[in-house]
Tab-separated table of C-alpha atoms in Angstrom:
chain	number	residue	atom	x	y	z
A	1059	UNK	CA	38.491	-48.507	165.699
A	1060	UNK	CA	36.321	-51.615	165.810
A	1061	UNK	CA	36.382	-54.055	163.422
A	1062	UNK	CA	33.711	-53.731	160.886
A	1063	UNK	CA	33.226	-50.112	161.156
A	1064	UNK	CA	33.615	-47.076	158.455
A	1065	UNK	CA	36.724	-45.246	158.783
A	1066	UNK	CA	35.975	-41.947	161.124
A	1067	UNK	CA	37.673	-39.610	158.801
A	1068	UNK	CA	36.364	-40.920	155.750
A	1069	UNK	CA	32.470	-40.312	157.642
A	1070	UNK	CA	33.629	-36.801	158.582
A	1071	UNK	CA	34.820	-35.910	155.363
A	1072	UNK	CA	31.280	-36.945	153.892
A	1073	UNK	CA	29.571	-34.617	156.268
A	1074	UNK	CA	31.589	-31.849	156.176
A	1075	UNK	CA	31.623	-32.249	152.495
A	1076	UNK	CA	35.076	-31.946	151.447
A	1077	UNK	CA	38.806	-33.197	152.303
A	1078	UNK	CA	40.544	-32.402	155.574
A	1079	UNK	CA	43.748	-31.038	153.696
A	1080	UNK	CA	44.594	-28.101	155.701
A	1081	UNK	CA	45.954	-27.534	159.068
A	1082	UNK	CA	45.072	-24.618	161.141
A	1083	UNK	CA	48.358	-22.584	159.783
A	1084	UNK	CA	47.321	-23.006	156.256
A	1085	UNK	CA	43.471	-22.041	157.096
A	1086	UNK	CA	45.052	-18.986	158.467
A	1087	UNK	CA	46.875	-17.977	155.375
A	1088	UNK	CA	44.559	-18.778	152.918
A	1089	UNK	CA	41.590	-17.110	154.838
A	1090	UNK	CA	43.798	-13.879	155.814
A	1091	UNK	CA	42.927	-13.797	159.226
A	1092	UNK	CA	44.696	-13.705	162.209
A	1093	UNK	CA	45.614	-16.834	164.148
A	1094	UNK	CA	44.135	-14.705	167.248
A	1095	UNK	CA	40.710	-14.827	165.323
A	1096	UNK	CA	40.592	-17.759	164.168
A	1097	UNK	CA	40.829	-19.478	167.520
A	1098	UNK	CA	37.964	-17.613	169.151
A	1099	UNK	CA	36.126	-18.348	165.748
A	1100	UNK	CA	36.722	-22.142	166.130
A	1101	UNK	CA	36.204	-22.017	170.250
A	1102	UNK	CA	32.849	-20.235	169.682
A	1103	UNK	CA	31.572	-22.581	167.001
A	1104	UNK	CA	32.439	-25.341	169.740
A	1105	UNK	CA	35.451	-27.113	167.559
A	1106	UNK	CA	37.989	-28.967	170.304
A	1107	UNK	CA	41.822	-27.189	170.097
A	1108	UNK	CA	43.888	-28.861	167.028
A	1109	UNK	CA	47.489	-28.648	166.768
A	1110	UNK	CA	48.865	-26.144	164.179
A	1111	UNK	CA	50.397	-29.061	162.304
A	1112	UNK	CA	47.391	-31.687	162.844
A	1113	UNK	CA	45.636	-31.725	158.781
A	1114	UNK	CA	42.208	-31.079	159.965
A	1115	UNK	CA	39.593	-28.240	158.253
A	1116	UNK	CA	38.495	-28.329	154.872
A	1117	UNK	CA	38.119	-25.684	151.821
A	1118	UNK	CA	34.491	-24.783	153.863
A	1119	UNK	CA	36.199	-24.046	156.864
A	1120	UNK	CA	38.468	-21.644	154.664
A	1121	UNK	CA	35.407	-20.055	152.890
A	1122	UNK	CA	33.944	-19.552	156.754
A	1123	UNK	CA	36.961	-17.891	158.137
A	1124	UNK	CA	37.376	-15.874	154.841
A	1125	UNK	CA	33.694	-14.583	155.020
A	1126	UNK	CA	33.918	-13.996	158.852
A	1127	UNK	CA	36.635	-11.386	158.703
A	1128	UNK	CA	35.459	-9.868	155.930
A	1129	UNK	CA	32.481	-9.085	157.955
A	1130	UNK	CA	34.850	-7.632	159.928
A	1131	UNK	CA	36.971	-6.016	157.073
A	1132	UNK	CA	33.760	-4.297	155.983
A	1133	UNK	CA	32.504	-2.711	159.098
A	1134	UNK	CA	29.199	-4.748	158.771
A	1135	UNK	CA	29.894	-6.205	162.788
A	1136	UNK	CA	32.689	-5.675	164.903
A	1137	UNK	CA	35.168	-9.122	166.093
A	1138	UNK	CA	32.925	-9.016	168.993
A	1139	UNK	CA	29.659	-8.862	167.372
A	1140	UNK	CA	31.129	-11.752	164.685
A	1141	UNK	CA	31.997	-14.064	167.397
A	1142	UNK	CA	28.401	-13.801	169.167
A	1143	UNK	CA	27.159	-14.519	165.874
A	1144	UNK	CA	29.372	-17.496	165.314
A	1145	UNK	CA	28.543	-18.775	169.119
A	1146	UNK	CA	24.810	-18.577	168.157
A	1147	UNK	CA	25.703	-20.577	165.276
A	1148	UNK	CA	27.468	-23.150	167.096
A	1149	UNK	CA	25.405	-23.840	170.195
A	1150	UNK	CA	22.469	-23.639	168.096
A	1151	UNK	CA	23.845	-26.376	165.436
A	1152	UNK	CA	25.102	-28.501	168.204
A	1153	UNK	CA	21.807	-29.360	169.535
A	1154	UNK	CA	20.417	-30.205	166.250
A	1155	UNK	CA	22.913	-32.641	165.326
A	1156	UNK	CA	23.052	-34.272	168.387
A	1157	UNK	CA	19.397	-34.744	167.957
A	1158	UNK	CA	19.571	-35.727	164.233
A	1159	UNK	CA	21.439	-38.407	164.913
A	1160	UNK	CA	19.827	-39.370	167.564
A	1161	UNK	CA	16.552	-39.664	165.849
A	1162	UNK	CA	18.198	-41.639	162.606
A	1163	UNK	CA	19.971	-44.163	165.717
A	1164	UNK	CA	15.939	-44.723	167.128
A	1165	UNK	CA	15.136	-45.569	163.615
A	1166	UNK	CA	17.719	-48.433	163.915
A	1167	UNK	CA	16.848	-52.341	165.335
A	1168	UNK	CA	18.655	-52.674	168.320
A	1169	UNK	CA	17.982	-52.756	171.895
A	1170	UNK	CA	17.985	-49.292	174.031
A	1171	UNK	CA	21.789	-48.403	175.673
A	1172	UNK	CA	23.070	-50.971	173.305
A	1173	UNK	CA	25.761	-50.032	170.950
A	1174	UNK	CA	24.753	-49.590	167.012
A	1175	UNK	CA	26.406	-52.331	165.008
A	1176	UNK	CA	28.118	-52.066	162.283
A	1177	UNK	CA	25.619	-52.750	160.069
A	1178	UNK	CA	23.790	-49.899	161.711
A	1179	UNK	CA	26.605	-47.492	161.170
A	1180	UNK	CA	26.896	-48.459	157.640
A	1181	UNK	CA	23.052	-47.533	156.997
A	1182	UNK	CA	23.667	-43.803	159.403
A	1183	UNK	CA	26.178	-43.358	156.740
A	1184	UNK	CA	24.406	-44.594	153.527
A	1185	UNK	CA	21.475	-42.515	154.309
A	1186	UNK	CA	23.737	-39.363	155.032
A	1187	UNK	CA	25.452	-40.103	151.718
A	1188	UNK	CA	22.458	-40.113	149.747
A	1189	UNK	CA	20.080	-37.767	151.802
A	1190	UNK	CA	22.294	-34.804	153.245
A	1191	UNK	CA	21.827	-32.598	150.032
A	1192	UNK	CA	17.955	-32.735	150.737
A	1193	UNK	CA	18.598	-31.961	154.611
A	1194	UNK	CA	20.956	-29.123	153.904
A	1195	UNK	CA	18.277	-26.849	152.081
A	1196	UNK	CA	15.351	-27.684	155.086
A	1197	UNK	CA	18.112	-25.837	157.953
A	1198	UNK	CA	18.562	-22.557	155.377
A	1199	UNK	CA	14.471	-22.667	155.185
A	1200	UNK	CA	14.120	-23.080	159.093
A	1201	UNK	CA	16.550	-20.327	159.717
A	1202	UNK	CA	14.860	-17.961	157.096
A	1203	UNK	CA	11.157	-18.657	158.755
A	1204	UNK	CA	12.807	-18.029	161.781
A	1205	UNK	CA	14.403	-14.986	161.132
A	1206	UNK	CA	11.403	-13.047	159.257
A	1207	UNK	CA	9.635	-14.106	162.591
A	1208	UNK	CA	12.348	-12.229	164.594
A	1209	UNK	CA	12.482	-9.631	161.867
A	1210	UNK	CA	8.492	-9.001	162.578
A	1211	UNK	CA	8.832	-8.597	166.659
A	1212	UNK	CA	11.549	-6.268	166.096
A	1213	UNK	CA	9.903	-3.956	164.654
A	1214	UNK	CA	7.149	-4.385	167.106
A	1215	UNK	CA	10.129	-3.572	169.592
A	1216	UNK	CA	10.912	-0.556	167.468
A	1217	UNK	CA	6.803	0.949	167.495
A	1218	UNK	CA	6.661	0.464	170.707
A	1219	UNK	CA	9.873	2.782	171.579
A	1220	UNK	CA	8.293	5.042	169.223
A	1221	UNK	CA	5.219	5.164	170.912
A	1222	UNK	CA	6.953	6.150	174.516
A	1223	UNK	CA	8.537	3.496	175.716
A	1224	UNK	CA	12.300	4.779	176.111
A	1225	UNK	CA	13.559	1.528	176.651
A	1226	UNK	CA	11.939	-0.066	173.831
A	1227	UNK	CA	10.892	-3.363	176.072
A	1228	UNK	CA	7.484	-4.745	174.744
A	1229	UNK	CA	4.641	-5.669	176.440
A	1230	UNK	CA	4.655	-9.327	176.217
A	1231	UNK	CA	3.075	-12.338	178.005
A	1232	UNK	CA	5.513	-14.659	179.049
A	1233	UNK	CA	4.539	-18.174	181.046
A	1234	UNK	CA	6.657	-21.449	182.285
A	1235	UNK	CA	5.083	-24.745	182.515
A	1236	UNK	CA	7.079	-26.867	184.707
A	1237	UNK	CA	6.991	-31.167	185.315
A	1238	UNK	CA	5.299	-32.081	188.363
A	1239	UNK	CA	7.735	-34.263	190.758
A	1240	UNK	CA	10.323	-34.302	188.073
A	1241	UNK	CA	12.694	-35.266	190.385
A	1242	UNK	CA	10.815	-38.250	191.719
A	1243	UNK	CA	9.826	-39.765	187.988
A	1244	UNK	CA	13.327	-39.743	187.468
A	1245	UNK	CA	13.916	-41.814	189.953
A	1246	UNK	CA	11.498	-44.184	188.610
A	1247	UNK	CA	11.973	-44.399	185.321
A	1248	UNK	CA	14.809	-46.372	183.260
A	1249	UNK	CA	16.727	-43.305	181.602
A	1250	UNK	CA	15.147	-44.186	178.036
A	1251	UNK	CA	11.508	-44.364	179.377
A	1252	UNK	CA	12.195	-40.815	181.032
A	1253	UNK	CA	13.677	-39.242	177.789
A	1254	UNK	CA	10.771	-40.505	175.808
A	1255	UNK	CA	8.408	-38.522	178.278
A	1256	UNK	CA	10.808	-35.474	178.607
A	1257	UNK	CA	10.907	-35.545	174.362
A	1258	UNK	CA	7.080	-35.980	174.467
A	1259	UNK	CA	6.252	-33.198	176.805
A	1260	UNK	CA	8.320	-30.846	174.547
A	1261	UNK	CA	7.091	-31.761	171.415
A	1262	UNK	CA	3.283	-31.441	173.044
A	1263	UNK	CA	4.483	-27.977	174.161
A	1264	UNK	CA	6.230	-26.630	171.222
A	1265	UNK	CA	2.907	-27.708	169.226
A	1266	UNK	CA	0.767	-25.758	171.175
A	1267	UNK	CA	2.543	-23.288	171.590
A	1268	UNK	CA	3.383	-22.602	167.580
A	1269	UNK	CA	-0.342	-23.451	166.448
A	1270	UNK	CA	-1.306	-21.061	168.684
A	1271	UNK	CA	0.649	-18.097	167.435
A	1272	UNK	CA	2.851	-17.627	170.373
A	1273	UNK	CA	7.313	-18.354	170.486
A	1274	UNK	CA	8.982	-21.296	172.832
A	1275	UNK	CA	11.954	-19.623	174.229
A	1276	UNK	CA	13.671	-22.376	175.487
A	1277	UNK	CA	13.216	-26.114	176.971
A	1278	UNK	CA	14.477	-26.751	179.759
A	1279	UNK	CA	13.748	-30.398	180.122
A	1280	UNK	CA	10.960	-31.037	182.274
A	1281	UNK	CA	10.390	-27.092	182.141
A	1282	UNK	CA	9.298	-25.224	179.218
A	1283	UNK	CA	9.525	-20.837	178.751
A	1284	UNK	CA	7.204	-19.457	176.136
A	1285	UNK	CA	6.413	-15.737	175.057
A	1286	UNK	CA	3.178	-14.040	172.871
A	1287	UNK	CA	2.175	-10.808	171.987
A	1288	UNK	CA	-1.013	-10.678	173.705
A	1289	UNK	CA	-2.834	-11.408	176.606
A	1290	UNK	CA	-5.034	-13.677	174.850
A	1291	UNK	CA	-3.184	-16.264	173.029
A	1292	UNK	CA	-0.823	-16.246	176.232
A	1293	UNK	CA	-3.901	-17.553	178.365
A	1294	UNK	CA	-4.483	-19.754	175.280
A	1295	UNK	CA	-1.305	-21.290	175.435
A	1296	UNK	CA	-1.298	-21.980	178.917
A	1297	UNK	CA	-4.575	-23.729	179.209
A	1298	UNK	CA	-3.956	-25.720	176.457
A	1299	UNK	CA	-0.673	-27.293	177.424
A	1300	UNK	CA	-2.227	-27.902	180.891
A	1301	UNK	CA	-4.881	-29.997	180.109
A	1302	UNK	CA	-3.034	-31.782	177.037
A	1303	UNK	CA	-0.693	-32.804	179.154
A	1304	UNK	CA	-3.366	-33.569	182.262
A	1305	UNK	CA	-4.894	-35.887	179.441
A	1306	UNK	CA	-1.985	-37.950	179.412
A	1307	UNK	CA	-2.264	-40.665	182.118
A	1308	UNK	CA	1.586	-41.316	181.621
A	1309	UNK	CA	2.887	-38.323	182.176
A	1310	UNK	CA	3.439	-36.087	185.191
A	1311	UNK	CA	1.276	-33.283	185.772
A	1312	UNK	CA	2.106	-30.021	184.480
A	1313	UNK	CA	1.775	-26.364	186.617
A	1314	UNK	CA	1.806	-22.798	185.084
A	1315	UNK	CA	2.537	-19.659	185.712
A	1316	UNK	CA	2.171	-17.011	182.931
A	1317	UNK	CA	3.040	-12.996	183.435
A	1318	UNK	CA	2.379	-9.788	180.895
A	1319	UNK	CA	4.827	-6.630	181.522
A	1320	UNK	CA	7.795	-5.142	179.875
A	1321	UNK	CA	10.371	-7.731	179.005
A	1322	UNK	CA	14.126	-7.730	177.635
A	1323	UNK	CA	14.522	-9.882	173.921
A	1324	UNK	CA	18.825	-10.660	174.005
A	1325	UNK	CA	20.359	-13.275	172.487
A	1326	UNK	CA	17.203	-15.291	171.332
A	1327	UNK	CA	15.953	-15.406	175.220
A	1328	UNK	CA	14.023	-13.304	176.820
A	1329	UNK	CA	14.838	-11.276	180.672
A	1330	UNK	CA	13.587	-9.002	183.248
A	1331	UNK	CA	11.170	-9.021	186.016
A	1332	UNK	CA	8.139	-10.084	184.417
A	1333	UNK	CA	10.262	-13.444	183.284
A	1334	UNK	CA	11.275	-13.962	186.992
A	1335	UNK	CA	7.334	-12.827	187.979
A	1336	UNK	CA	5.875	-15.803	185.738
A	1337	UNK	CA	8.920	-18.360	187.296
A	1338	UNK	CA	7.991	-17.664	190.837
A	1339	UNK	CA	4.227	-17.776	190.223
A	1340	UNK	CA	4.978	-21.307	188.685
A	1341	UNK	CA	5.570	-22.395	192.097
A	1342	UNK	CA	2.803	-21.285	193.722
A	1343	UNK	CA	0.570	-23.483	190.602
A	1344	UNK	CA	-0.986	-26.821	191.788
A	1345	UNK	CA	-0.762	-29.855	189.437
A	1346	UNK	CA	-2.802	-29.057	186.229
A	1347	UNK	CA	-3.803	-25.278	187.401
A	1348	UNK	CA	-2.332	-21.690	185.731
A	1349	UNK	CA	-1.668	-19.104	187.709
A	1350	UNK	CA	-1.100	-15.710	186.644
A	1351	UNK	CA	-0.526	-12.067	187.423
A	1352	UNK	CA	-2.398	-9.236	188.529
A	1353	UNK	CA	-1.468	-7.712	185.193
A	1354	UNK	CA	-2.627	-10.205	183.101
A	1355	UNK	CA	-5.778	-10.856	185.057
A	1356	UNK	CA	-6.848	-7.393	184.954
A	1357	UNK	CA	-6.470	-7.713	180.915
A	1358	UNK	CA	-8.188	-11.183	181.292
A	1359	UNK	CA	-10.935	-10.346	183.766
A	1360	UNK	CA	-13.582	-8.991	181.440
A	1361	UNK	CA	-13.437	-11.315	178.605
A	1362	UNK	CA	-16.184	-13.713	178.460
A	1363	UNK	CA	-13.534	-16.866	177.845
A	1364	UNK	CA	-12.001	-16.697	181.048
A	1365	UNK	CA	-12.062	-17.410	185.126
A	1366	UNK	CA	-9.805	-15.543	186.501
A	1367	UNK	CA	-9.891	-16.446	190.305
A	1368	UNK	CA	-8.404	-14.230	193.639
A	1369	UNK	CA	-6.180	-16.457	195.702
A	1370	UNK	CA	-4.268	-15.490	198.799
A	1371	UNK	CA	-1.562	-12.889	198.179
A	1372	UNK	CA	2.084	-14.549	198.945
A	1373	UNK	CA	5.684	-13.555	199.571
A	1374	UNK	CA	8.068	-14.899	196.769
A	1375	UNK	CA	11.776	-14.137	196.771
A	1376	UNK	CA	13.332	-11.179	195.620
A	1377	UNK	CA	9.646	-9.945	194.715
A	1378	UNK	CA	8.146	-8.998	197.890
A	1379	UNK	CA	4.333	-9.580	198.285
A	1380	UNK	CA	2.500	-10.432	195.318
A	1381	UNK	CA	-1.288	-10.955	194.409
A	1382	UNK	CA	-1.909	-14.290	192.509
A	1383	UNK	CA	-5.245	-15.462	190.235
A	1384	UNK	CA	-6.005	-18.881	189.343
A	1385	UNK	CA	-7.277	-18.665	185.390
A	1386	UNK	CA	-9.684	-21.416	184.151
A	1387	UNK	CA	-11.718	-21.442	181.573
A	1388	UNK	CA	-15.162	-20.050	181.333
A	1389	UNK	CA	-17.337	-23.526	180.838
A	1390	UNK	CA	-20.172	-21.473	179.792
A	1391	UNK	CA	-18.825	-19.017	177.263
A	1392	UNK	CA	-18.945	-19.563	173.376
A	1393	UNK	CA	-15.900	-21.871	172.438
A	1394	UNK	CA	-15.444	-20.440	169.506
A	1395	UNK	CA	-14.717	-16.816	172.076
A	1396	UNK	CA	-10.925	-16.904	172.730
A	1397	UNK	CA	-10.112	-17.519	168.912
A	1398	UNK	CA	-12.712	-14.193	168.225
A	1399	UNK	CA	-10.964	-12.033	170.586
């Protein structure tokens, strides 16, 4: 450890909130669980292998195995159906530490790529000491917001199966707006000017895309996958984060392609053939230009907020031959339309 800096145990002890006093045997016991279960609990949350004699998990990670298999105990889910709960959990948390401490680090003085002092470590940690309880309570509220959101589709999912849809797969608008020469502006950039644009680009998207009324599935760095429940604020979303980000002189060009069909909800993501319809027709977008569906144009054609343009129909793989529209805009329709539709 480097001279100057806070013991490591004595920082993960403050975040974890508690002592490290038990060792994976003693978890075990205490928690009444099997040691079988316990290790795919702790690989699915992401923890790294620990000895069974190494002192590492604390009273929480007791309560958490306890709780688990009772879950288990009760017949509320199944070991399987606990562990893709826990995995959620785990991949999901992951990210958002990593990025919380990245974001208190940028708060720091020092110079990009350069190691944090220890006087920088000792403020990371004085501001964790003093803060976490406050952070703690924001994550539970997130989550909730979150999950009454889900709640809300899925019984969408539910009318719509009772309505004559066997497989219960809404109708949804899905679209993917993609980086322009990503490749080549990585190239160019030093690595902290290109995550500052790759951060900005998501943040602009995510926005847009929640002011709007619509869901971002997923960033994928200099790509971005976004669902709504209607034609409407689809098209909405996709014009929108085209010209925001055309308006930005330092950042690359974005293209879109945006689909409406049946699609599969799993696992927080979203599948199916209308998905791979709106990746493929992302290709076939120019810099700054949406291009969507037949299906979505012929729900888009007649309302007065929208161009929706013909283009040449085109092979894409494992689709066959499809039939493409360029959507624009209407510059002579009421602005006030697309929010009134």
């Amino acid at each position: 450890m480097a001279a100057g800096l806070p013991d490591p145990k004595e920082i993960e002890e403050l975040l974890l909130g508690g002592e490290l006093c038990y060792t994976r045997v003693d978890a075990v016991r205490l928690a009444g669980v099997s040691r079988e279960f316990s290790g795919k609990v702790w690989r699915a949350f992401g923890y790294p292998s620990m000895p069974d004699d190494a002192v590492a998990y604390t009273a929480g990670d007791v309560a958490a195995l306890e709780r688990l298999g009772r879950l288990v105990a009760d017949g509320i889910l199944d070991e399987d159906g606990v562990i893709r709960l826990v995995r959620a959990f785990g991949q999901t948390m992951s990210r958002l530490a990593e990025w919380q401490v990245s974001l208190l680090r940028s708060m720091l003085p020092q110079e990009p790529g350069e190691a944090p002092s220890a006087e920088a470590v000792e403020t990371i940690v004085d501001i964790a000491q003093k803060h976490i309880g406050e952070f703690e309570p924001l994550v539970v509220h997130a989550w909730r917001r979150q999950l009454a959101a889900a709640g809300t589709r899925a019984l969408g999912t539910a009318a719509t199966r009772q309505n004559g849809d066997p497989a219960g797969r809404p109708m949804t608008t899905v679209g993917f707006a993609d980086m322009v020469s990503f490749t080549q502006v990585s190239r160019e950039l030093e690595e902290i000017e290109l995550a500052r644009v790759v951060e900005w680009f998501e943040e602009t998207a995510a926005d847009i895309v929640a002011s709007l009324g619509g869901r971002l599935v997923k960033t994928l760095g200099d790509e971005v996958l976004f669902s709504a429940e209607t034609p409407e604020v689809g098209a909405e979303i996709a014009l929108t984060v085209a010209a925001a980000i055309q308006d930005e002189t330092e950042v690359p060009d974005v293209r879109v392609g945006v689909a409406h069909g049946p699609v599969l909800p799993l696992m927080g993501d979203v599948f199916g053939t209308t998905v791979n319809l709106a990746a493929r027709l992302t290709s076939l977008a120019r810099p700054g230009s949406v291009v969507i569906d037949g299906e979505l144009a012929a729900r888009l054609e007649k309302r007065p907020a929208y161009e929706v343009t013909r283009i040449v129909r085109r092979p894409v793989r494992g689709l066959g031959i499809i039939q493409p529209y360029v959507l624009r805009r209407n510059p002579a329709a009421d602005p006030a339309g697309p929010a009134a539709t």
